GROMACS .gro file of C-alpha atoms in nm:
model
   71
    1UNK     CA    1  10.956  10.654   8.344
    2UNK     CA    2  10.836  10.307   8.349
    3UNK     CA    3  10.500  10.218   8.456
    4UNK     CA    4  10.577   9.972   8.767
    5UNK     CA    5  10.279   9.762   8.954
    6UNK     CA    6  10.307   9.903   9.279
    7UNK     CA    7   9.985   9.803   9.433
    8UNK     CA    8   9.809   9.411   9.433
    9UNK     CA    9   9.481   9.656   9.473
   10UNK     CA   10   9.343   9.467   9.166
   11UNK     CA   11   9.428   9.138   9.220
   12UNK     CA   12   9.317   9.132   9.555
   13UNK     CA   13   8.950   9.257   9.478
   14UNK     CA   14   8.931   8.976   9.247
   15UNK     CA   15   9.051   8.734   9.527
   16UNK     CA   16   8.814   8.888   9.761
   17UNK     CA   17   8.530   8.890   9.486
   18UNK     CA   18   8.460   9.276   9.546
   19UNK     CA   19   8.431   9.544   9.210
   20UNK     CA   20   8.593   9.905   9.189
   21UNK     CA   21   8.228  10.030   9.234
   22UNK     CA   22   8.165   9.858   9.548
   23UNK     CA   23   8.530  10.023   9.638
   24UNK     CA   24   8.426  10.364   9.548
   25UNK     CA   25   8.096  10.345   9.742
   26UNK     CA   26   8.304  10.186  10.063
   27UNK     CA   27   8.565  10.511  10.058
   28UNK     CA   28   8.336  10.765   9.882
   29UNK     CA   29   8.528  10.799   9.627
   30UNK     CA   30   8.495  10.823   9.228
   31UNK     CA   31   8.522  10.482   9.017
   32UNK     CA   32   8.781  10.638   8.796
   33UNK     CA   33   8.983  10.741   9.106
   34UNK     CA   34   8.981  10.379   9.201
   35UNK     CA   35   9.029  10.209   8.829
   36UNK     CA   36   9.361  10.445   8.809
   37UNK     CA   37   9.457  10.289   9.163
   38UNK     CA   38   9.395   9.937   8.983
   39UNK     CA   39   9.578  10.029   8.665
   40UNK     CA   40   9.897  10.173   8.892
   41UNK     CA   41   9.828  10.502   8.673
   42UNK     CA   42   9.818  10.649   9.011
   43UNK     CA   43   9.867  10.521   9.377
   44UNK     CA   44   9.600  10.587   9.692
   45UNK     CA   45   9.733  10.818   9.978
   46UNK     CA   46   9.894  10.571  10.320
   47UNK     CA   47   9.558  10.663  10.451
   48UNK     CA   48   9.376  10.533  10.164
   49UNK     CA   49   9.525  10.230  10.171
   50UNK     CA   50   9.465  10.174  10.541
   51UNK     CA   51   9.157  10.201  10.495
   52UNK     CA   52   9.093   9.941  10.164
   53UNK     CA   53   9.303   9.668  10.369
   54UNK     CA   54   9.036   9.748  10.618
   55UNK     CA   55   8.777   9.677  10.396
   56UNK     CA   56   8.887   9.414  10.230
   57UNK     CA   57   9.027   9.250  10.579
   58UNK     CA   58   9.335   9.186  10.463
   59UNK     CA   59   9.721   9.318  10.608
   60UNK     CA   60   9.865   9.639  10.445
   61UNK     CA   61  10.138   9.438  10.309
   62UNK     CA   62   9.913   9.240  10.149
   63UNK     CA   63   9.828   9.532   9.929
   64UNK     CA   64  10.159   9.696   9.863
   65UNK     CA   65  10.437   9.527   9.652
   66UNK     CA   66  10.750   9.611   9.837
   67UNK     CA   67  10.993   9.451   9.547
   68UNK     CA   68  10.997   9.759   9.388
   69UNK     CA   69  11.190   9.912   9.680
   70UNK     CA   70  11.467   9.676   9.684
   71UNK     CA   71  11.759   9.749   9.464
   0.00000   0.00000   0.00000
């Protein structure tokens, strides 16, 4: 199976100047759990995601990359 970007998680921390630490502190989670969420090794839960666009003020859309889903 081919590993497909999925999320913008990484490129919009960079945009909004934040780290995967400061992440992981926000949601109480592990750094690795978020690196594998920036490296589309593994995606966050709808919940989890909810709550990063939260934190990072942006739309939910804004996070996910809904190309994928179009055939």
């Amino acid at each position: 199976m081919e590993n497909r970007d999925l999320n913008r998680l990484k490129v919009v921390l960079a945009e909004k100047k934040r780290t995967n630490k400061w992440l992981a502190e926000q949601l109480g989670k592990d750094q690795g759990t978020i690196s594998k969420w920036c490296t589309n090794t593994c995606q966050p839960s709808l919940g989890d995601f909810v709550k990063v666009a939260e934190l990072l003020d942006v739309e939910l859309n804004d996070l996910i990359r809904f190309e994928h889903y179009k055939k």
